[in-house]
mmCIF file of C-alpha atoms in Angstrom:
data_model
loop_
_atom_site.group_PDB
_atom_site.id
_atom_site.type_symbol
_atom_site.label_atom_id
_atom_site.label_comp_id
_atom_site.label_asym_id
_atom_site.label_seq_id
_atom_site.Cartn_x
_atom_site.Cartn_y
_atom_site.Cartn_z
ATOM 1 C CA UNK A 703 0.000 0.000 0.000
ATOM 2 C CA UNK A 704 1.352 3.404 -0.926
ATOM 3 C CA UNK A 705 2.072 5.700 2.025
ATOM 4 C CA UNK A 706 0.683 8.680 0.104
ATOM 5 C CA UNK A 707 -2.924 9.234 -0.907
ATOM 6 C CA UNK A 708 -2.037 8.500 -4.526
ATOM 7 C CA UNK A 709 1.108 7.332 -6.310
ATOM 8 C CA UNK A 710 2.970 9.727 -8.563
ATOM 9 C CA UNK A 711 0.837 8.332 -11.402
ATOM 10 C CA UNK A 712 -1.796 5.654 -11.627
ATOM 11 C CA UNK A 713 -1.408 3.353 -14.629
ATOM 12 C CA UNK A 714 -4.072 3.580 -17.308
ATOM 13 C CA UNK A 715 -5.883 0.458 -18.479
ATOM 14 C CA UNK A 716 -7.366 -1.128 -21.571
ATOM 15 C CA UNK A 717 -9.815 -3.940 -20.816
ATOM 16 C CA UNK A 718 -11.940 -6.121 -23.083
ATOM 17 C CA UNK A 719 -15.594 -6.279 -22.063
ATOM 18 C CA UNK A 720 -16.773 -8.844 -24.618
ATOM 19 C CA UNK A 721 -20.427 -9.798 -24.322
ATOM 20 C CA UNK A 722 -22.708 -8.156 -21.727
ATOM 21 C CA UNK A 723 -22.815 -11.628 -20.183
ATOM 22 C CA UNK A 724 -19.391 -10.938 -18.669
ATOM 23 C CA UNK A 725 -21.391 -9.485 -15.775
ATOM 24 C CA UNK A 726 -22.543 -13.035 -14.965
ATOM 25 C CA UNK A 727 -20.030 -15.349 -16.618
ATOM 26 C CA UNK A 728 -17.466 -17.634 -15.004
ATOM 27 C CA UNK A 729 -14.790 -17.126 -17.662
ATOM 28 C CA UNK A 730 -11.080 -16.332 -17.268
ATOM 29 C CA UNK A 731 -11.718 -12.744 -18.366
ATOM 30 C CA UNK A 732 -14.502 -12.306 -15.800
ATOM 31 C CA UNK A 733 -12.347 -13.710 -13.013
ATOM 32 C CA UNK A 734 -9.499 -11.406 -14.085
ATOM 33 C CA UNK A 735 -11.749 -8.377 -13.671
ATOM 34 C CA UNK A 736 -12.798 -9.678 -10.236
ATOM 35 C CA UNK A 737 -9.138 -9.522 -9.219
ATOM 36 C CA UNK A 738 -8.269 -6.256 -10.958
ATOM 37 C CA UNK A 739 -10.096 -3.814 -8.693
ATOM 38 C CA UNK A 740 -8.771 -5.359 -5.455
ATOM 39 C CA UNK A 741 -5.226 -5.442 -6.899
ATOM 40 C CA UNK A 742 -5.387 -1.712 -7.633
ATOM 41 C CA UNK A 743 -6.620 -1.055 -4.107
ATOM 42 C CA UNK A 744 -3.856 -3.111 -2.509
ATOM 43 C CA UNK A 745 -1.242 -1.100 -4.356
ATOM 44 C CA UNK A 746 -2.703 2.413 -4.316
ATOM 45 C CA UNK A 747 -6.004 2.507 -2.477
ATOM 46 C CA UNK A 748 -9.339 3.267 -4.076
ATOM 47 C CA UNK A 749 -9.172 5.714 -6.978
ATOM 48 C CA UNK A 750 -10.703 9.143 -6.574
ATOM 49 C CA UNK A 751 -12.755 8.316 -9.668
ATOM 50 C CA UNK A 752 -12.731 6.180 -12.801
ATOM 51 C CA UNK A 753 -12.749 8.035 -16.118
ATOM 52 C CA UNK A 754 -13.889 5.404 -18.591
ATOM 53 C CA UNK A 755 -14.453 5.317 -22.338
ATOM 54 C CA UNK A 756 -16.644 2.828 -24.194
ATOM 55 C CA UNK A 757 -17.514 2.396 -27.888
ATOM 56 C CA UNK A 758 -21.155 1.934 -26.939
ATOM 57 C CA UNK A 759 -21.500 5.664 -26.280
ATOM 58 C CA UNK A 760 -20.284 7.211 -29.556
ATOM 59 C CA UNK A 761 -20.257 10.938 -30.257
ATOM 60 C CA UNK A 762 -19.015 13.359 -32.912
ATOM 61 C CA UNK A 763 -16.877 15.255 -30.384
ATOM 62 C CA UNK A 764 -15.354 14.192 -27.056
ATOM 63 C CA UNK A 765 -18.226 14.279 -24.601
ATOM 64 C CA UNK A 766 -17.805 13.825 -20.845
ATOM 65 C CA UNK A 767 -20.825 12.809 -18.765
ATOM 66 C CA UNK A 768 -20.812 15.003 -15.683
ATOM 67 C CA UNK A 769 -23.945 13.839 -13.864
ATOM 68 C CA UNK A 770 -23.837 13.440 -10.093
ATOM 69 C CA UNK A 771 -25.188 9.870 -10.307
ATOM 70 C CA UNK A 772 -25.217 7.098 -12.890
ATOM 71 C CA UNK A 773 -27.019 3.789 -13.314
ATOM 72 C CA UNK A 774 -26.703 0.817 -15.648
ATOM 73 C CA UNK A 775 -28.231 1.016 -19.122
ATOM 74 C CA UNK A 776 -29.344 -2.317 -20.593
ATOM 75 C CA UNK A 777 -28.437 -1.367 -24.151
ATOM 76 C CA UNK A 778 -28.700 -4.862 -25.666
ATOM 77 C CA UNK A 779 -31.253 -7.500 -26.539
ATOM 78 C CA UNK A 780 -31.668 -11.258 -26.682
ATOM 79 C CA UNK A 781 -29.934 -12.154 -23.418
ATOM 80 C CA UNK A 782 -31.220 -14.069 -20.369
ATOM 81 C CA UNK A 783 -33.704 -12.264 -18.121
ATOM 82 C CA UNK A 784 -31.248 -12.442 -15.219
ATOM 83 C CA UNK A 785 -28.936 -10.000 -16.997
ATOM 84 C CA UNK A 786 -31.650 -7.341 -17.277
ATOM 85 C CA UNK A 787 -32.282 -7.544 -13.545
ATOM 86 C CA UNK A 788 -28.744 -6.478 -12.679
ATOM 87 C CA UNK A 789 -28.201 -2.917 -11.500
ATOM 88 C CA UNK A 790 -25.144 -0.767 -11.053
ATOM 89 C CA UNK A 791 -25.764 2.562 -9.359
ATOM 90 C CA UNK A 792 -22.677 4.697 -8.871
ATOM 91 C CA UNK A 793 -21.850 8.266 -8.016
ATOM 92 C CA UNK A 794 -20.496 10.532 -10.696
ATOM 93 C CA UNK A 795 -17.740 13.072 -10.152
ATOM 94 C CA UNK A 796 -18.724 16.368 -11.807
ATOM 95 C CA UNK A 797 -15.457 18.100 -10.881
ATOM 96 C CA UNK A 798 -13.390 15.412 -12.613
ATOM 97 C CA UNK A 799 -15.721 15.598 -15.615
ATOM 98 C CA UNK A 800 -15.136 19.330 -15.873
ATOM 99 C CA UNK A 801 -11.373 18.929 -15.473
ATOM 100 C CA UNK A 802 -11.327 16.261 -18.183
ATOM 101 C CA UNK A 803 -13.265 18.417 -20.635
ATOM 102 C CA UNK A 804 -10.970 21.377 -19.992
ATOM 103 C CA UNK A 805 -7.861 19.260 -20.605
ATOM 104 C CA UNK A 806 -9.299 17.922 -23.863
ATOM 105 C CA UNK A 807 -10.297 21.395 -24.994
ATOM 106 C CA UNK A 808 -6.878 22.832 -24.093
ATOM 107 C CA UNK A 809 -5.305 20.213 -26.372
ATOM 108 C CA UNK A 810 -7.407 21.489 -29.279
ATOM 109 C CA UNK A 811 -9.500 18.322 -29.447
ATOM 110 C CA UNK A 812 -12.921 19.719 -28.605
ATOM 111 C CA UNK A 813 -14.277 18.624 -25.269
ATOM 112 C CA UNK A 814 -17.708 19.159 -23.748
ATOM 113 C CA UNK A 815 -19.466 18.322 -20.511
ATOM 114 C CA UNK A 816 -23.074 17.183 -20.377
ATOM 115 C CA UNK A 817 -25.221 16.474 -17.330
ATOM 116 C CA UNK A 818 -26.466 13.324 -19.051
ATOM 117 C CA UNK A 819 -26.251 10.233 -16.852
ATOM 118 C CA UNK A 820 -25.978 6.523 -17.555
ATOM 119 C CA UNK A 821 -23.492 3.693 -17.925
ATOM 120 C CA UNK A 822 -23.570 1.664 -21.145
ATOM 121 C CA UNK A 823 -22.754 -2.032 -20.920
ATOM 122 C CA UNK A 824 -19.128 -1.489 -21.898
ATOM 123 C CA UNK A 825 -18.805 0.405 -18.626
ATOM 124 C CA UNK A 826 -21.027 -1.115 -15.968
ATOM 125 C CA UNK A 827 -20.418 -4.788 -16.724
ATOM 126 C CA UNK A 828 -16.672 -4.223 -16.219
ATOM 127 C CA UNK A 829 -17.071 -1.995 -13.171
ATOM 128 C CA UNK A 830 -19.507 -4.423 -11.556
ATOM 129 C CA UNK A 831 -16.766 -7.050 -11.611
ATOM 130 C CA UNK A 832 -14.013 -4.685 -10.445
ATOM 131 C CA UNK A 833 -16.009 -2.892 -7.717
ATOM 132 C CA UNK A 834 -19.272 -4.758 -7.001
ATOM 133 C CA UNK A 835 -20.154 -2.270 -4.275
ATOM 134 C CA UNK A 836 -20.144 0.602 -6.816
ATOM 135 C CA UNK A 837 -17.949 2.489 -4.373
ATOM 136 C CA UNK A 838 -15.826 4.341 -6.924
ATOM 137 C CA UNK A 839 -17.319 7.391 -8.687
ATOM 138 C CA UNK A 840 -17.541 7.056 -12.476
ATOM 139 C CA UNK A 841 -17.034 9.636 -15.219
ATOM 140 C CA UNK A 842 -18.057 8.234 -18.635
ATOM 141 C CA UNK A 843 -16.299 9.528 -21.742
ATOM 142 C CA UNK A 844 -17.964 9.079 -25.126
ATOM 143 C CA UNK A 845 -15.787 7.671 -27.905
ATOM 144 C CA UNK A 846 -15.362 9.542 -31.178
ATOM 145 C CA UNK A 847 -15.144 6.546 -33.551
ATOM 146 C CA UNK A 848 -14.298 8.676 -36.591
ATOM 147 C CA UNK A 849 -10.924 9.662 -35.143
ATOM 148 C CA UNK A 850 -7.738 7.761 -35.944
ATOM 149 C CA UNK A 851 -5.590 5.788 -33.488
ATOM 150 C CA UNK A 852 -3.146 8.708 -33.369
ATOM 151 C CA UNK A 853 -5.967 11.104 -32.520
ATOM 152 C CA UNK A 854 -7.227 8.746 -29.821
ATOM 153 C CA UNK A 855 -3.683 8.634 -28.416
ATOM 154 C CA UNK A 856 -3.612 12.446 -28.331
ATOM 155 C CA UNK A 857 -6.909 12.461 -26.443
ATOM 156 C CA UNK A 858 -5.535 10.041 -23.864
ATOM 157 C CA UNK A 859 -2.337 12.084 -23.559
ATOM 158 C CA UNK A 860 -4.412 15.187 -22.863
ATOM 159 C CA UNK A 861 -6.085 13.366 -19.978
ATOM 160 C CA UNK A 862 -2.810 12.097 -18.518
ATOM 161 C CA UNK A 863 -2.581 14.755 -15.753
ATOM 162 C CA UNK A 864 -5.682 13.255 -14.124
ATOM 163 C CA UNK A 865 -3.705 10.082 -13.367
ATOM 164 C CA UNK A 866 -1.601 12.167 -10.970
ATOM 165 C CA UNK A 867 -4.766 13.131 -9.084
ATOM 166 C CA UNK A 868 -6.006 9.646 -8.290
ATOM 167 C CA UNK A 869 -8.168 9.221 -11.381
ATOM 168 C CA UNK A 870 -8.017 5.776 -13.000
ATOM 169 C CA UNK A 871 -8.367 6.064 -16.793
ATOM 170 C CA UNK A 872 -9.826 2.989 -18.505
ATOM 171 C CA UNK A 873 -10.523 2.280 -22.143
ATOM 172 C CA UNK A 874 -13.136 -0.480 -22.404
ATOM 173 C CA UNK A 875 -13.370 -2.252 -25.743
ATOM 174 C CA UNK A 876 -12.372 -5.581 -27.238
ATOM 175 C CA UNK A 877 -9.047 -7.041 -28.276
ATOM 176 C CA UNK A 878 -10.881 -8.604 -31.216
ATOM 177 C CA UNK A 879 -14.434 -7.884 -32.309
ATOM 178 C CA UNK A 880 -15.839 -9.690 -35.333
ATOM 179 C CA UNK A 881 -19.289 -10.808 -34.227
ATOM 180 C CA UNK A 882 -19.940 -12.353 -37.627
ATOM 181 C CA UNK A 883 -17.520 -15.111 -36.599
ATOM 182 C CA UNK A 884 -19.257 -15.815 -33.296
ATOM 183 C CA UNK A 885 -20.488 -19.445 -33.110
ATOM 184 C CA UNK A 886 -24.153 -18.601 -32.671
ATOM 185 C CA UNK A 887 -26.268 -21.639 -31.832
ATOM 186 C CA UNK A 888 -23.298 -23.718 -30.647
ATOM 187 C CA UNK A 889 -21.629 -24.228 -27.283
ATOM 188 C CA UNK A 890 -19.201 -21.326 -27.463
ATOM 189 C CA UNK A 891 -17.172 -22.637 -24.525
ATOM 190 C CA UNK A 892 -16.056 -25.603 -26.650
ATOM 191 C CA UNK A 893 -14.771 -23.579 -29.598
ATOM 192 C CA UNK A 894 -11.018 -23.833 -30.293
ATOM 193 C CA UNK A 895 -9.074 -20.577 -30.549
ATOM 194 C CA UNK A 896 -8.832 -19.442 -34.182
ATOM 195 C CA UNK A 897 -5.168 -19.346 -35.291
ATOM 196 C CA UNK A 898 -5.496 -15.826 -36.711
ATOM 197 C CA UNK A 899 -6.862 -14.569 -33.380
ATOM 198 C CA UNK A 900 -3.870 -16.031 -31.564
ATOM 199 C CA UNK A 901 -1.533 -14.485 -34.124
ATOM 200 C CA UNK A 902 -3.150 -11.098 -33.564
ATOM 201 C CA UNK A 903 -2.832 -11.416 -29.779
ATOM 202 C CA UNK A 904 0.821 -12.362 -30.093
ATOM 203 C CA UNK A 905 1.560 -9.486 -32.477
ATOM 204 C CA UNK A 906 -0.055 -6.888 -30.221
ATOM 205 C CA UNK A 907 1.691 -8.250 -27.115
ATOM 206 C CA UNK A 908 5.070 -8.270 -28.873
ATOM 207 C CA UNK A 909 4.691 -4.733 -30.174
ATOM 208 C CA UNK A 910 3.703 -3.504 -26.706
ATOM 209 C CA UNK A 911 6.630 -5.288 -25.089
ATOM 210 C CA UNK A 912 9.009 -3.823 -27.669
ATOM 211 C CA UNK A 913 7.383 -0.390 -27.279
ATOM 212 C CA UNK A 914 6.826 -0.279 -31.016
ATOM 213 C CA UNK A 915 4.087 2.323 -30.832
ATOM 214 C CA UNK A 916 4.433 3.450 -34.467
ATOM 215 C CA UNK A 917 3.538 -0.088 -35.592
ATOM 216 C CA UNK A 918 0.589 -0.224 -33.197
ATOM 217 C CA UNK A 919 -0.720 3.129 -34.389
ATOM 218 C CA UNK A 920 -0.491 1.790 -37.951
ATOM 219 C CA UNK A 921 -2.082 -1.547 -37.028
ATOM 220 C CA UNK A 922 -4.443 -1.600 -40.014
ATOM 221 C CA UNK A 923 -1.487 -2.031 -42.386
ATOM 222 C CA UNK A 924 0.986 -3.874 -40.173
ATOM 223 C CA UNK A 925 -0.936 -6.251 -37.904
ATOM 224 C CA UNK A 926 -1.797 -9.748 -39.188
ATOM 225 C CA UNK A 927 -5.379 -10.074 -40.431
ATOM 226 C CA UNK A 928 -6.310 -6.728 -38.848
ATOM 227 C CA UNK A 929 -9.527 -6.327 -40.831
ATOM 228 C CA UNK A 930 -10.582 -9.854 -39.846
ATOM 229 C CA UNK A 931 -10.165 -9.056 -36.154
ATOM 230 C CA UNK A 932 -11.792 -5.616 -36.410
ATOM 231 C CA UNK A 933 -14.008 -5.078 -39.479
ATOM 232 C CA UNK A 934 -14.671 -1.702 -37.849
ATOM 233 C CA UNK A 935 -12.268 -0.403 -35.270
ATOM 234 C CA UNK A 936 -14.457 1.283 -32.645
ATOM 235 C CA UNK A 937 -13.879 -1.535 -30.126
ATOM 236 C CA UNK A 938 -10.105 -1.317 -30.559
ATOM 237 C CA UNK A 939 -9.761 2.473 -30.409
ATOM 238 C CA UNK A 940 -10.057 2.674 -26.580
ATOM 239 C CA UNK A 941 -6.696 0.865 -26.487
ATOM 240 C CA UNK A 942 -5.059 4.029 -27.843
ATOM 241 C CA UNK A 943 -6.811 6.328 -25.374
ATOM 242 C CA UNK A 944 -5.467 4.178 -22.541
ATOM 243 C CA UNK A 945 -1.978 4.031 -24.052
ATOM 244 C CA UNK A 946 -1.932 7.781 -24.579
ATOM 245 C CA UNK A 947 -3.057 8.384 -21.003
ATOM 246 C CA UNK A 948 -0.148 6.247 -19.809
ATOM 247 C CA UNK A 949 2.318 8.300 -21.832
ATOM 248 C CA UNK A 950 2.279 11.243 -19.381
ATOM 249 C CA UNK A 951 1.473 13.512 -22.291
ATOM 250 C CA UNK A 952 4.382 12.464 -24.504
ATOM 251 C CA UNK A 953 4.153 11.490 -28.155
ATOM 252 C CA UNK A 954 4.421 7.783 -28.869
ATOM 253 C CA UNK A 955 8.008 6.774 -28.208
ATOM 254 C CA UNK A 956 10.181 3.932 -27.004
ATOM 255 C CA UNK A 957 10.248 5.213 -23.400
ATOM 256 C CA UNK A 958 6.518 4.560 -22.873
ATOM 257 C CA UNK A 959 5.853 1.361 -20.967
ATOM 258 C CA UNK A 960 3.013 -1.062 -21.624
ATOM 259 C CA UNK A 961 2.281 -4.392 -19.947
ATOM 260 C CA UNK A 962 -0.194 -7.127 -20.819
ATOM 261 C CA UNK A 963 -2.196 -8.046 -17.729
ATOM 262 C CA UNK A 964 -4.449 -10.753 -19.127
ATOM 263 C CA UNK A 965 -4.907 -12.881 -22.244
ATOM 264 C CA UNK A 966 -7.789 -15.236 -22.980
ATOM 265 C CA UNK A 967 -10.246 -15.959 -25.791
ATOM 266 C CA UNK A 968 -14.003 -16.431 -25.523
ATOM 267 C CA UNK A 969 -15.908 -18.483 -28.117
ATOM 268 C CA UNK A 970 -12.699 -19.075 -30.082
ATOM 269 C CA UNK A 971 -12.748 -15.609 -31.678
ATOM 270 C CA UNK A 972 -13.255 -12.921 -29.007
ATOM 271 C CA UNK A 973 -9.866 -12.033 -27.545
ATOM 272 C CA UNK A 974 -10.268 -10.614 -24.040
ATOM 273 C CA UNK A 975 -6.792 -9.218 -23.463
ATOM 274 C CA UNK A 976 -6.116 -6.382 -21.024
ATOM 275 C CA UNK A 977 -3.172 -3.969 -20.784
ATOM 276 C CA UNK A 978 -1.750 -1.389 -18.392
ATOM 277 C CA UNK A 979 0.313 1.600 -19.475
ATOM 278 C CA UNK A 980 2.774 3.953 -17.849
ATOM 279 C CA UNK A 981 3.702 4.257 -14.193
ATOM 280 C CA UNK A 982 2.784 1.242 -12.142
ATOM 281 C CA UNK A 983 2.036 -1.026 -15.129
ATOM 282 C CA UNK A 984 4.740 -3.555 -14.257
ATOM 283 C CA UNK A 985 3.860 -3.358 -10.557
ATOM 284 C CA UNK A 986 0.206 -4.092 -11.303
ATOM 285 C CA UNK A 987 1.124 -7.004 -13.559
ATOM 286 C CA UNK A 988 3.272 -8.468 -10.780
ATOM 287 C CA UNK A 989 0.462 -8.047 -8.243
ATOM 288 C CA UNK A 990 -1.924 -9.915 -10.555
ATOM 289 C CA UNK A 991 0.518 -12.683 -11.464
#
C-alpha cells in the first residue's frame, strides 16, 4: 500500500468487455476483472474516480458525462432475463468531468461536458466485476469513432494529468471484435481458438513489449489479419486512449511502458486481453501474477 494518498501516477488500463454476459459469466476474463479492482486497491487505495471510455457511447466530439449519479443502461437485446435484472448505481464526479473536458479542450480536441447520466454495458459490466459495491465514482467519456488511433492517443495524452490526481483512466473495448464469426447456436465454450486470433494477440503483445508504438498506431497495415479481427475499429480504439493516457502527455516513443495483464479468448474468436500503461504497469502485472 502506498504511504501517500495517490502514487505519482496511476497506470491507465485497456480492458476487453466482450459480451454483456461478462457481468454473470465464469470465464477467465470475468475472473481477471474480479481480481483487478482489489489489486489496484492493494497497491494504491481506491481511486478518486474512474474516467472510462466505451464504444457503446459514440459521439461526434469528445463528450464527458458530468452527472452526479449514474445507473446501468441495458443497451442490448436477446440475453437471459437475469442480466436485465442487474443494476449498477454509482456516483459521478462532476469536478473530474469538468477537469477532463478542460484538458481535452486545451489540447485542441474539442471537449464538452453534459449532465447526461448513464453507464452503457461497456462500462457497468466491467465496473460491476471490479467494484461490485459501486464504491468508486464514475465519469463516462464518449468515444469519437471517426478519429484515428493517433488522434485517440492524443486524447488520452491530454487526460494524462488526471492520473496524478487519483483518477483511473480505462478504455473499455475488445481485443478482437468480429461478431460475424461468433459461433451462434453452438456451445461457445467448446470452440477452439482461431489461429489468426492467436496471431493477432501475439503481435499486439510483442509490439507492446518492444514499445513499437508506431507499428501499433499503424495496425491496419501492419498487424496480421487486422480487418478480420476488427471489421470496424471502434472496439479497438479505446486501447489508444489508454496508451496515450499512460504516456504522461508524450508522443508515442520507445520510453513509454506497456504491460499485458491478461490474455484469454471467448468463443474461439473474441480475444479478451487487457493492458496497463505507464507508471505502475509492471507493478500491477506483478500483483496480478
